[in-house]
Backbone as ProteinMPNN parsed JSONL, in Angstrom:
{"seq_chain_A": "XXXXXXXXXXXXXXXXXXXXXXXXXXXXXXXXXXXXXXXXXXXXXXXXXXXXXXXXXXXXXXXXXXXXXXXXXXXXXXXXXXXXXXXXXXXXXXXXXXXXXXXXXXXXXXXXXXXXXXXXXXXXXXXXXXXXXXXXXXXXXXXXXXXXXXXXXXXXXXXXXXXXXXXXXXXXXXXXXXXXXXXXXXXXXXXXXXXXXX", "coords_chain_A": {"N_chain_A": [[-88.599, 57.886, -20.504], [-87.524, 56.546, -22.72], [-89.135, 54.402, -23.411], [-90.308, 53.943, -25.855], [-88.349, 52.754, -27.31], [-87.601, 50.394, -26.104], [-87.482, 47.153, -24.465], [-88.755, 46.991, -22.08], [-91.785, 47.939, -20.299], [-94.725, 50.04, -19.673], [-95.513, 49.102, -17.201], [-93.178, 48.823, -15.843], [-92.332, 51.266, -15.026], [-91.191, 53.44, -12.49], [-89.68, 51.56, -11.218], [-86.377, 50.282, -10.732], [-84.39, 50.247, -13.625], [-82.443, 48.273, -14.131], [-83.18, 46.203, -12.368], [-85.77, 45.652, -13.325], [-85.132, 44.759, -15.891], [-83.675, 42.476, -15.254], [-85.727, 40.854, -14.191], [-87.292, 40.604, -16.475], [-85.568, 39.178, -18.229], [-85.344, 36.781, -16.786], [-87.969, 35.939, -16.969], [-88.065, 35.14, -19.539], [-86.137, 33.126, -19.724], [-85.856, 30.958, -17.26], [-83.701, 29.477, -16.399], [-81.303, 30.744, -16.238], [-78.756, 32.748, -14.659], [-79.03, 35.91, -13.379], [-77.642, 38.879, -12.395], [-78.115, 42.072, -11.001], [-77.224, 45.54, -10.909], [-78.134, 48.246, -9.183], [-77.492, 51.344, -9.645], [-74.607, 53.44, -10.14], [-71.985, 52.483, -12.405], [-69.056, 51.101, -10.997], [-66.243, 53.172, -10.063], [-63.735, 52.755, -9.059], [-60.683, 50.946, -9.341], [-60.32, 48.418, -8.003], [-62.961, 47.708, -7.417], [-64.053, 47.511, -9.971], [-62.556, 45.393, -11.038], [-63.358, 43.331, -9.321], [-66.101, 43.207, -9.852], [-66.24, 42.432, -12.585], [-64.734, 40.156, -12.718], [-65.422, 37.364, -12.942], [-66.642, 37.243, -15.372], [-66.948, 36.146, -18.744], [-67.645, 37.433, -21.025], [-68.094, 40.836, -21.599], [-70.536, 43.14, -21.996], [-71.192, 46.272, -23.187], [-73.559, 48.725, -23.375], [-73.987, 51.321, -22.832], [-73.124, 53.762, -23.853], [-71.567, 55.496, -22.476], [-68.959, 57.55, -21.572], [-67.739, 57.567, -19.085], [-68.222, 55.01, -18.015], [-66.812, 53.365, -19.823], [-64.229, 54.339, -19.424], [-63.848, 53.659, -16.725], [-64.011, 50.881, -16.945], [-61.698, 50.342, -18.289], [-59.748, 50.373, -16.381], [-59.38, 47.943, -15.207], [-57.514, 44.837, -15.074], [-57.173, 41.603, -16.169], [-56.68, 38.051, -15.489], [-57.25, 36.251, -17.449], [-58.304, 36.183, -20.897], [-61.021, 38.28, -21.886], [-64.021, 38.875, -23.721], [-64.67, 42.021, -24.728], [-67.328, 44.009, -25.527], [-68.652, 46.605, -27.026], [-71.444, 48.513, -27.823], [-73.149, 50.942, -29.721], [-75.606, 53.274, -30.977], [-75.883, 55.456, -33.769], [-76.961, 58.75, -34.844], [-80.405, 58.878, -35.406], [-80.417, 56.153, -35.594], [-79.112, 55.284, -37.832], [-76.532, 54.468, -38.109], [-74.489, 51.94, -36.635], [-72.249, 51.26, -34.083], [-69.824, 49.034, -33.268], [-67.559, 47.895, -31.004], [-64.981, 45.696, -30.499], [-63.023, 43.783, -28.341], [-60.734, 41.267, -27.558], [-59.266, 40.302, -24.971], [-57.016, 40.941, -22.147], [-57.474, 43.427, -21.108], [-59.498, 46.426, -21.365], [-58.936, 48.617, -23.871], [-59.098, 51.782, -23.495], [-57.985, 54.178, -24.6], [-57.297, 53.454, -27.261], [-59.796, 52.697, -28.167], [-61.136, 55.212, -28.094], [-59.618, 56.672, -29.964], [-60.28, 55.33, -32.302], [-63.075, 55.609, -32.435], [-63.772, 58.331, -32.09], [-63.502, 60.043, -34.506], [-65.777, 59.243, -35.94], [-67.775, 59.913, -34.137], [-67.627, 62.678, -34.187], [-68.707, 63.259, -36.709], [-71.284, 62.359, -36.218], [-72.132, 64.219, -34.316], [-72.289, 66.531, -35.859], [-74.488, 65.934, -37.52], [-76.478, 65.749, -35.56], [-76.523, 68.379, -34.606], [-77.539, 69.662, -36.806], [-80.159, 69.023, -36.84], [-83.198, 70.463, -36.54], [-85.215, 70.08, -34.659], [-84.086, 69.183, -32.366], [-82.478, 70.547, -29.765], [-80.837, 70.16, -27.661], [-78.374, 68.281, -25.854], [-79.061, 65.123, -26.261], [-79.478, 61.755, -25.233], [-79.945, 58.2, -25.812], [-81.716, 57.676, -23.849], [-83.586, 59.616, -23.806], [-86.86, 60.863, -24.76], [-86.679, 62.456, -26.982], [-84.676, 61.498, -28.566], [-83.883, 60.644, -31.813], [-84.878, 57.894, -32.938], [-86.355, 54.877, -33.905], [-88.212, 52.103, -32.448], [-88.228, 49.777, -34.064], [-85.914, 50.162, -35.563], [-83.998, 50.001, -33.552], [-84.361, 47.326, -32.756], [-83.659, 46.0, -35.124], [-80.929, 46.682, -35.349], [-80.059, 45.599, -32.927], [-80.43, 42.843, -33.323], [-78.488, 42.291, -35.232], [-76.194, 43.012, -33.809], [-76.187, 41.05, -31.788], [-75.699, 38.766, -33.328], [-73.14, 39.363, -34.305], [-71.725, 39.397, -31.894], [-72.027, 36.711, -31.169], [-70.535, 35.471, -33.217], [-68.023, 36.526, -32.562], [-67.57, 35.261, -30.139], [-67.498, 32.58, -30.873], [-65.476, 32.394, -32.824], [-62.995, 32.829, -31.564], [-59.519, 33.732, -31.255], [-61.017, 36.874, -31.959], [-60.965, 39.348, -34.551], [-59.888, 42.294, -33.302], [-61.246, 45.586, -32.72], [-62.921, 48.397, -34.317], [-66.118, 48.107, -35.684], [-68.257, 49.288, -38.061], [-71.556, 49.703, -38.907], [-73.909, 50.568, -41.406], [-77.138, 51.807, -42.029], [-79.032, 50.965, -44.8], [-81.378, 51.371, -47.513], [-83.442, 49.153, -49.379], [-84.753, 48.584, -52.731], [-87.443, 48.753, -52.211], [-87.538, 50.418, -50.132], [-87.013, 49.318, -47.7], [-85.183, 48.688, -44.701], [-81.768, 47.627, -44.131], [-78.638, 46.568, -42.7], [-75.341, 47.444, -43.61], [-71.942, 46.479, -43.503], [-69.536, 48.881, -43.154], [-67.117, 49.731, -42.205], [-64.244, 48.261, -40.795], [-61.771, 46.449, -38.871], [-58.648, 46.443, -40.458], [-59.63, 47.025, -42.969], [-58.558, 48.839, -44.86], [-56.479, 47.405, -45.864], [-57.553, 45.408, -47.333]], "CA_chain_A": [[-88.605, 58.556, -21.786], [-87.116, 55.716, -23.856], [-89.983, 53.215, -23.552], [-90.591, 53.722, -27.277], [-87.241, 52.0, -27.899], [-87.149, 49.504, -25.038], [-88.304, 45.966, -24.259], [-89.546, 47.183, -20.866], [-93.097, 48.515, -20.598], [-95.259, 51.0, -18.707], [-95.599, 48.472, -15.88], [-91.852, 48.89, -15.213], [-92.057, 52.628, -14.57], [-91.0, 53.617, -11.044], [-88.774, 50.541, -10.687], [-85.032, 50.415, -11.298], [-84.311, 49.61, -14.938], [-81.631, 47.052, -14.053], [-83.995, 45.173, -11.719], [-86.842, 45.292, -14.253], [-84.544, 43.978, -16.968], [-83.365, 41.161, -14.679], [-86.988, 40.101, -14.14], [-87.699, 40.329, -17.858], [-84.719, 38.101, -18.74], [-85.716, 35.549, -16.09], [-89.276, 35.51, -17.466], [-87.805, 34.509, -20.834], [-85.378, 31.903, -19.477], [-85.661, 30.833, -15.81], [-82.531, 28.651, -16.106], [-80.103, 31.573, -16.249], [-78.492, 33.547, -13.465], [-78.905, 37.313, -13.733], [-77.417, 39.796, -11.276], [-78.263, 43.46, -11.429], [-76.648, 46.581, -10.06], [-78.908, 49.477, -9.241], [-76.565, 52.418, -9.288], [-73.589, 53.736, -11.146], [-70.878, 51.548, -12.586], [-68.0, 51.54, -10.067], [-65.148, 53.946, -10.632], [-62.465, 52.328, -8.476], [-60.095, 49.788, -10.011], [-60.59, 47.176, -7.27], [-64.389, 47.395, -7.577], [-64.253, 47.09, -11.365], [-61.983, 44.056, -11.184], [-64.202, 42.376, -8.597], [-67.387, 43.102, -10.541], [-66.14, 41.76, -13.883], [-63.733, 39.098, -12.637], [-65.885, 36.048, -13.391], [-67.3, 37.35, -16.674], [-66.23, 35.78, -19.961], [-68.014, 38.455, -22.002], [-68.59, 42.08, -21.004], [-71.281, 43.871, -23.016], [-71.47, 47.657, -22.813], [-74.519, 49.421, -24.248], [-74.304, 52.546, -22.091], [-72.649, 54.962, -24.562], [-71.066, 56.369, -21.41], [-67.5, 57.673, -21.503], [-67.304, 57.244, -17.717], [-68.226, 53.553, -17.852], [-65.699, 52.812, -20.603], [-63.003, 54.73, -18.742], [-63.746, 52.813, -15.525], [-63.783, 49.515, -17.385], [-60.312, 50.216, -18.753], [-58.84, 50.296, -15.228], [-59.159, 46.558, -14.799], [-56.633, 43.929, -15.819], [-57.586, 40.286, -15.725], [-55.723, 36.969, -15.695], [-57.602, 35.504, -18.663], [-58.95, 37.086, -21.864], [-62.459, 38.481, -21.933], [-64.504, 39.612, -24.879], [-65.314, 43.296, -24.418], [-68.208, 44.248, -26.659], [-69.337, 47.87, -26.797], [-72.359, 48.794, -28.929], [-73.94, 52.17, -29.63], [-76.265, 53.69, -32.207], [-75.701, 56.825, -34.188], [-78.13, 59.6, -35.045], [-81.529, 58.263, -36.127], [-80.196, 54.72, -35.729], [-78.634, 54.999, -39.182], [-75.244, 53.777, -37.985], [-74.255, 51.185, -35.407], [-70.824, 51.164, -33.804], [-69.5, 47.885, -32.414], [-66.126, 47.811, -30.71], [-64.709, 44.377, -29.934], [-61.666, 43.485, -27.878], [-60.609, 39.949, -26.945], [-57.987, 40.421, -24.279], [-56.954, 41.069, -20.681], [-57.848, 44.789, -20.723], [-60.254, 47.207, -22.333], [-58.029, 49.723, -24.195], [-59.909, 52.989, -23.649], [-57.332, 55.137, -25.506], [-57.44, 52.951, -28.626], [-61.225, 52.805, -28.463], [-61.47, 56.619, -28.385], [-58.96, 57.065, -31.215], [-61.029, 54.719, -33.409], [-64.481, 56.018, -32.45], [-63.969, 59.788, -32.067], [-63.815, 60.65, -35.816], [-67.167, 58.926, -36.276], [-68.647, 60.68, -33.243], [-67.648, 64.066, -34.662], [-69.694, 63.291, -37.8], [-72.604, 62.203, -35.601], [-72.473, 65.502, -33.674], [-72.681, 67.461, -36.924], [-75.862, 65.591, -37.899], [-77.354, 66.104, -34.44], [-76.636, 69.84, -34.561], [-78.309, 70.119, -37.959], [-81.567, 68.662, -36.656], [-83.851, 71.644, -35.956], [-86.112, 69.734, -33.565], [-83.334, 68.797, -31.173], [-81.546, 71.623, -29.438], [-80.118, 69.836, -26.442], [-77.626, 67.046, -26.002], [-79.902, 64.03, -25.789], [-79.021, 60.398, -25.458], [-81.021, 57.27, -26.136], [-82.659, 57.658, -22.73], [-84.528, 60.727, -23.953], [-87.89, 60.684, -25.787], [-86.326, 63.248, -28.153], [-83.671, 60.814, -29.379], [-84.613, 60.287, -33.041], [-84.668, 56.522, -33.387], [-87.543, 54.08, -33.65], [-88.056, 50.787, -31.842], [-87.878, 48.77, -35.065], [-84.502, 50.364, -35.904], [-83.226, 49.463, -32.429], [-84.429, 45.865, -32.811], [-82.869, 45.579, -36.282], [-79.507, 46.783, -34.992], [-79.781, 44.66, -31.835], [-80.316, 41.481, -33.846], [-77.177, 42.186, -35.877], [-75.184, 43.056, -32.75], [-76.166, 39.731, -31.144], [-75.039, 37.825, -34.242], [-71.715, 39.691, -34.315], [-71.191, 38.926, -30.612], [-71.961, 35.256, -31.247], [-69.364, 35.159, -34.051], [-66.811, 36.86, -31.808], [-67.388, 34.242, -29.103], [-67.194, 31.282, -31.507], [-64.243, 32.455, -33.619], [-61.922, 33.438, -30.786], [-59.578, 35.179, -31.013], [-61.7, 37.632, -33.006], [-60.228, 40.556, -34.946], [-60.28, 43.394, -32.429], [-61.345, 46.909, -33.305], [-64.21, 49.036, -34.55], [-66.953, 47.675, -36.796], [-69.312, 50.277, -38.256], [-72.634, 49.28, -39.79], [-74.739, 51.681, -41.846], [-78.443, 51.385, -42.505], [-79.343, 51.281, -46.194], [-82.708, 50.934, -47.915], [-83.494, 48.452, -50.657], [-85.593, 49.254, -53.724], [-88.767, 48.957, -51.624], [-87.402, 51.333, -49.0], [-86.878, 48.547, -46.468], [-83.812, 48.857, -44.227], [-80.848, 46.583, -43.7], [-77.356, 47.162, -42.326], [-74.138, 47.022, -44.329], [-70.681, 46.742, -42.823], [-68.797, 49.859, -43.965], [-65.779, 49.944, -41.617], [-63.851, 47.142, -39.948], [-60.309, 46.399, -38.727], [-57.923, 45.933, -41.615], [-60.338, 47.3, -44.227], [-57.693, 49.529, -45.817], [-55.529, 46.433, -46.425], [-58.246, 44.34, -48.063]], "C_chain_A": [[-88.27, 57.645, -22.954], [-87.943, 54.443, -23.997], [-90.313, 52.915, -25.015], [-89.48, 52.941, -27.967], [-86.752, 50.904, -26.963], [-88.04, 48.279, -24.938], [-89.079, 46.038, -22.956], [-90.818, 47.95, -21.225], [-93.521, 49.497, -19.514], [-95.321, 50.412, -17.298], [-94.268, 48.523, -15.129], [-91.496, 50.29, -14.726], [-92.077, 52.671, -13.046], [-90.231, 52.463, -10.404], [-87.429, 50.719, -11.379], [-84.95, 49.624, -12.601], [-83.539, 48.295, -14.873], [-82.428, 45.907, -13.426], [-85.126, 44.719, -12.638], [-86.313, 44.424, -15.393], [-84.17, 42.579, -16.487], [-84.62, 40.288, -14.655], [-87.452, 39.702, -15.537], [-86.889, 39.168, -18.43], [-85.071, 36.767, -18.084], [-87.089, 35.043, -16.541], [-89.144, 34.832, -18.829], [-87.113, 33.163, -20.643], [-85.092, 31.773, -17.982], [-84.422, 30.037, -15.414], [-81.218, 29.432, -16.125], [-79.952, 32.278, -14.911], [-78.257, 34.977, -13.912], [-78.723, 38.119, -12.459], [-77.57, 41.212, -11.806], [-77.6, 44.393, -10.425], [-77.508, 47.819, -10.238], [-78.016, 50.598, -8.736], [-75.556, 52.596, -10.397], [-72.553, 52.625, -11.227], [-69.729, 52.022, -11.699], [-66.854, 52.251, -10.777], [-63.779, 53.518, -10.135], [-61.985, 51.027, -9.112], [-60.454, 48.468, -9.319], [-62.046, 46.748, -7.43], [-64.688, 46.887, -8.984], [-63.748, 45.667, -11.551], [-62.852, 43.006, -10.514], [-65.51, 42.134, -9.351], [-67.302, 42.245, -11.805], [-65.259, 40.517, -13.873], [-64.198, 37.772, -13.237], [-66.499, 36.078, -14.791], [-66.383, 36.887, -17.804], [-66.439, 36.833, -21.036], [-68.578, 39.652, -21.258], [-69.233, 42.89, -22.127], [-71.625, 45.258, -22.476], [-72.411, 48.269, -23.844], [-74.876, 50.776, -23.646], [-74.028, 53.816, -22.884], [-72.133, 55.988, -23.563], [-69.544, 56.373, -21.397], [-66.982, 57.242, -20.139], [-67.24, 55.736, -17.505], [-67.04, 52.938, -18.585], [-64.356, 53.138, -19.95], [-62.784, 53.883, -17.491], [-63.393, 51.382, -15.896], [-62.318, 49.304, -17.773], [-59.313, 50.111, -17.603], [-58.486, 48.863, -14.861], [-58.144, 45.837, -15.665], [-56.874, 42.545, -15.254], [-56.575, 39.228, -16.126], [-56.037, 36.125, -16.926], [-58.363, 36.445, -19.603], [-60.467, 37.107, -21.721], [-62.794, 39.093, -23.286], [-65.196, 40.865, -24.352], [-66.052, 43.725, -25.681], [-69.006, 45.512, -26.364], [-70.156, 48.234, -28.036], [-73.08, 50.117, -28.691], [-74.52, 52.501, -31.0], [-75.97, 55.143, -32.496], [-77.033, 57.537, -34.348], [-79.176, 58.893, -35.899], [-81.383, 56.747, -36.27], [-79.649, 54.317, -37.078], [-77.27, 54.331, -39.197], [-75.206, 53.045, -36.651], [-72.751, 50.989, -35.275], [-70.591, 50.017, -32.825], [-67.996, 47.837, -32.243], [-65.879, 46.504, -29.972], [-63.244, 44.273, -29.541], [-61.699, 42.108, -27.23], [-59.256, 39.939, -26.25], [-58.118, 40.594, -22.775], [-57.391, 42.439, -20.182], [-58.793, 45.374, -21.769], [-59.436, 48.458, -22.636], [-58.786, 51.017, -24.52], [-59.299, 53.98, -24.646], [-57.491, 54.727, -26.972], [-58.887, 53.047, -29.073], [-61.571, 54.232, -28.883], [-60.841, 57.085, -29.708], [-59.727, 56.527, -32.424], [-62.432, 55.32, -33.556], [-64.665, 57.526, -32.624], [-64.22, 60.417, -33.444], [-65.263, 60.398, -36.249], [-68.126, 59.741, -35.421], [-68.71, 62.157, -33.65], [-68.654, 64.219, -35.805], [-71.108, 63.184, -37.242], [-73.053, 63.517, -34.953], [-72.925, 66.53, -34.705], [-74.131, 67.196, -37.326], [-76.85, 65.987, -36.808], [-77.577, 67.609, -34.39], [-77.461, 70.397, -35.712], [-79.799, 69.816, -37.836], [-82.265, 69.782, -35.893], [-84.691, 71.306, -34.738], [-85.373, 69.447, -32.269], [-82.307, 69.871, -30.869], [-80.863, 71.398, -28.11], [-79.39, 68.519, -26.659], [-78.403, 65.889, -25.419], [-79.257, 62.696, -26.107], [-80.206, 59.5, -25.715], [-82.042, 57.157, -25.019], [-83.767, 58.681, -22.912], [-85.598, 60.424, -24.995], [-87.595, 61.485, -27.049], [-85.304, 62.567, -29.059], [-84.346, 60.251, -30.63], [-84.291, 58.899, -33.561], [-85.889, 55.702, -32.99], [-87.199, 52.707, -33.078], [-87.624, 49.75, -32.873], [-86.426, 48.922, -35.532], [-83.598, 49.807, -34.81], [-83.209, 47.94, -32.486], [-83.622, 45.31, -33.987], [-81.375, 45.595, -35.944], [-79.147, 45.798, -33.886], [-79.612, 43.235, -32.346], [-78.965, 41.269, -34.53], [-76.073, 42.163, -34.826], [-75.063, 41.701, -32.056], [-75.447, 38.716, -32.033], [-73.534, 38.089, -34.338], [-71.056, 39.196, -33.029], [-71.048, 37.404, -30.615], [-70.754, 34.809, -32.08], [-68.067, 35.409, -33.287], [-66.515, 35.799, -30.756], [-66.981, 32.896, -29.695], [-65.821, 31.291, -32.17], [-63.073, 33.056, -32.856], [-60.565, 32.889, -31.21], [-60.163, 35.906, -32.227], [-60.905, 38.891, -33.305], [-60.745, 41.754, -34.166], [-60.381, 44.699, -33.2], [-62.779, 47.357, -33.518], [-64.867, 48.501, -35.822], [-68.109, 48.667, -36.899], [-70.296, 49.742, -39.295], [-73.478, 50.495, -40.145], [-76.047, 51.148, -42.412], [-78.652, 51.879, -43.937], [-80.756, 50.786, -46.486], [-82.632, 50.211, -49.261], [-84.46, 49.181, -51.596], [-87.015, 49.491, -53.228], [-88.733, 49.937, -50.453], [-87.291, 50.625, -47.663], [-85.419, 48.544, -46.023], [-83.063, 47.555, -43.98], [-79.542, 47.282, -43.35], [-76.239, 46.578, -43.174], [-72.911, 47.37, -43.496], [-69.85, 47.675, -43.685], [-67.388, 50.132, -43.433], [-65.475, 48.774, -40.709], [-62.33, 47.114, -39.868], [-59.65, 45.773, -39.936], [-58.561, 46.22, -42.942], [-59.417, 47.91, -45.278], [-56.71, 48.573, -46.482], [-56.2, 45.38, -47.28], [-58.591, 44.761, -49.473]], "O_chain_A": [[-88.681, 57.925, -24.08], [-87.497, 53.494, -24.641], [-90.568, 51.765, -25.372], [-89.655, 52.506, -29.106], [-85.583, 50.523, -27.031], [-89.22, 48.34, -25.283], [-89.979, 45.227, -22.737], [-90.922, 48.533, -22.304], [-92.782, 49.754, -18.564], [-95.196, 51.141, -16.313], [-94.229, 48.294, -13.92], [-90.464, 50.476, -14.08], [-92.892, 52.009, -12.405], [-90.136, 52.391, -9.179], [-87.36, 51.248, -12.489], [-85.386, 48.475, -12.669], [-83.939, 47.31, -15.494], [-82.361, 44.771, -13.897], [-85.411, 43.524, -12.721], [-86.968, 43.468, -15.809], [-84.328, 41.606, -17.223], [-84.579, 39.124, -15.052], [-87.943, 38.593, -15.746], [-87.456, 38.268, -19.049], [-85.093, 35.735, -18.755], [-87.344, 33.84, -16.497], [-90.004, 34.046, -19.225], [-87.448, 32.181, -21.306], [-84.17, 32.417, -17.482], [-84.115, 29.927, -14.227], [-80.142, 28.841, -16.038], [-80.902, 32.387, -14.135], [-77.38, 35.233, -14.737], [-79.55, 38.052, -11.549], [-77.188, 41.503, -12.94], [-77.442, 44.063, -9.25], [-77.591, 48.372, -11.335], [-77.821, 50.761, -7.532], [-75.65, 51.976, -11.457], [-72.284, 51.926, -10.25], [-69.45, 53.22, -11.647], [-66.542, 51.967, -11.933], [-62.764, 53.88, -10.731], [-62.777, 50.125, -9.386], [-60.849, 47.509, -9.982], [-62.332, 45.558, -7.564], [-65.472, 45.956, -9.168], [-64.428, 44.833, -12.148], [-63.064, 41.924, -11.061], [-65.966, 40.997, -9.472], [-68.186, 41.429, -12.066], [-65.06, 39.892, -14.915], [-63.444, 37.127, -13.965], [-66.84, 35.027, -15.334], [-65.192, 37.198, -17.818], [-65.553, 37.1, -21.848], [-69.439, 39.504, -20.39], [-68.566, 43.277, -23.086], [-72.27, 45.391, -21.436], [-72.099, 48.324, -25.034], [-75.947, 51.317, -23.922], [-74.641, 54.85, -22.616], [-72.248, 57.195, -23.779], [-68.915, 55.328, -21.231], [-65.92, 56.627, -20.038], [-66.302, 55.238, -16.881], [-66.341, 52.087, -18.034], [-63.453, 52.302, -19.928], [-61.666, 53.44, -17.226], [-62.571, 50.747, -15.236], [-61.774, 48.214, -17.602], [-58.146, 49.792, -17.832], [-57.433, 48.599, -14.281], [-57.94, 46.177, -16.83], [-56.797, 42.324, -14.045], [-55.722, 39.458, -16.984], [-55.187, 35.369, -17.396], [-58.996, 37.397, -19.148], [-61.102, 36.083, -21.469], [-61.959, 39.743, -23.914], [-66.183, 40.78, -23.622], [-65.469, 43.795, -26.763], [-69.927, 45.493, -25.548], [-69.637, 48.262, -29.151], [-73.562, 50.38, -27.589], [-74.008, 52.074, -32.034], [-75.825, 55.957, -31.584], [-78.091, 56.994, -34.029], [-78.872, 58.378, -36.975], [-82.155, 56.123, -36.998], [-79.706, 53.144, -37.446], [-76.895, 53.699, -40.184], [-75.812, 53.476, -35.67], [-72.072, 50.604, -36.227], [-71.096, 50.028, -31.703], [-67.25, 47.749, -33.219], [-66.497, 46.239, -28.941], [-62.349, 44.628, -30.308], [-62.595, 41.816, -26.439], [-58.233, 39.613, -26.853], [-59.194, 40.414, -22.205], [-57.651, 42.616, -18.992], [-58.88, 44.888, -22.897], [-59.253, 49.29, -21.748], [-59.075, 51.301, -25.683], [-60.024, 54.562, -25.453], [-57.787, 55.565, -27.823], [-59.175, 53.429, -30.207], [-62.223, 54.44, -29.906], [-61.472, 57.812, -30.475], [-59.813, 57.197, -33.454], [-62.915, 55.514, -34.672], [-65.633, 57.951, -33.253], [-65.099, 61.273, -33.545], [-65.89, 61.263, -36.861], [-69.159, 60.206, -35.904], [-69.741, 62.806, -33.473], [-69.378, 65.213, -35.858], [-72.025, 63.841, -37.735], [-74.227, 63.88, -35.034], [-73.841, 67.311, -34.448], [-74.917, 68.135, -37.458], [-77.932, 66.499, -37.097], [-78.697, 68.064, -34.158], [-78.021, 71.488, -35.603], [-80.604, 70.295, -38.634], [-81.957, 70.023, -34.726], [-84.869, 72.154, -33.863], [-85.97, 69.465, -31.193], [-81.368, 70.075, -31.639], [-80.364, 72.342, -27.497], [-79.747, 67.738, -27.541], [-78.403, 65.692, -24.203], [-78.58, 62.539, -27.123], [-81.34, 59.968, -25.824], [-83.122, 56.601, -25.22], [-84.789, 58.61, -22.229], [-85.3, 59.798, -26.012], [-88.198, 61.225, -28.09], [-85.088, 63.003, -30.189], [-85.285, 59.463, -30.519], [-83.523, 58.745, -34.511], [-86.392, 55.821, -31.873], [-86.076, 52.218, -33.199], [-86.749, 48.93, -32.594], [-85.776, 47.93, -35.861], [-82.559, 49.214, -35.097], [-82.162, 47.325, -32.285], [-82.977, 44.269, -33.861], [-80.655, 44.635, -36.222], [-78.059, 45.222, -33.898], [-78.753, 42.498, -31.862], [-78.369, 40.197, -34.42], [-75.124, 41.386, -34.936], [-73.953, 41.252, -31.768], [-74.671, 37.898, -31.538], [-72.743, 37.151, -34.439], [-69.958, 38.641, -33.066], [-70.055, 36.873, -30.117], [-70.038, 33.883, -31.697], [-67.131, 34.612, -33.354], [-65.355, 35.472, -30.505], [-66.208, 32.156, -29.087], [-65.084, 30.309, -32.087], [-62.236, 33.732, -33.455], [-60.456, 31.698, -31.501], [-59.84, 35.588, -33.371], [-60.248, 39.441, -32.421], [-61.887, 42.179, -34.339], [-59.694, 44.899, -34.202], [-63.72, 46.779, -32.975], [-64.251, 48.451, -36.887], [-68.851, 48.863, -35.937], [-69.915, 49.379, -40.408], [-73.736, 51.35, -39.298], [-76.069, 50.176, -43.167], [-78.469, 53.059, -44.236], [-81.27, 49.9, -45.803], [-81.874, 50.593, -50.152], [-84.926, 50.276, -51.28], [-87.721, 50.342, -53.768], [-89.765, 50.245, -49.858], [-87.453, 51.245, -46.612], [-84.517, 48.414, -46.85], [-83.656, 46.524, -43.662], [-79.359, 48.457, -43.667], [-76.196, 45.374, -43.426], [-72.854, 48.425, -42.865], [-69.49, 47.329, -44.81], [-66.559, 50.704, -44.142], [-66.332, 48.336, -39.941], [-61.663, 47.701, -40.719], [-60.048, 44.699, -40.385], [-58.094, 45.717, -43.965], [-59.484, 47.544, -46.452], [-56.163, 48.883, -47.541], [-55.526, 44.549, -47.89], [-59.177, 43.98, -50.224]]}, "name": "protein", "num_of_chains": 1, "seq": "XXXXXXXXXXXXXXXXXXXXXXXXXXXXXXXXXXXXXXXXXXXXXXXXXXXXXXXXXXXXXXXXXXXXXXXXXXXXXXXXXXXXXXXXXXXXXXXXXXXXXXXXXXXXXXXXXXXXXXXXXXXXXXXXXXXXXXXXXXXXXXXXXXXXXXXXXXXXXXXXXXXXXXXXXXXXXXXXXXXXXXXXXXXXXXXXXXXXXX"}
């Protein structure tokens, strides 16, 4: 259903998304190592720790409460960059949560993100065409491929900055899509850690 917003194509239908994405990444750069997991993210602490133990950077694009909750069970011996990215209704907002530490603080994440998600739910409920709780996996999710690519390019640049400027200021970064005088979109940073003090 989400091929309209995905780098995978019709030829990938009927294959596991994780495996198809692994092949796609290797077709771009054969000098990298890509492992995939076909199945749910593990829920047990020991499995989570084993899975993420060697990672320097953990990128979450699932928008799944269960994954974030599972991820928070682990505690590691060296700091990792945890980078969670999700899009709001119509792709008009992008939420990036960054933590550079030994744990992923699920409670803090939820306290920072939940007020924004409540606003997103209001917008979703006001959309007459959508009367079910749909995620980005659904063809009904109102966001175009070009909006996804625009937000993805910014997310990659933010992640690169976080990796270079370690330790990076942890917390929630909210980007909002604005249009210029020609009606062309760009993203502006509207919320970030320490904003009220600046």
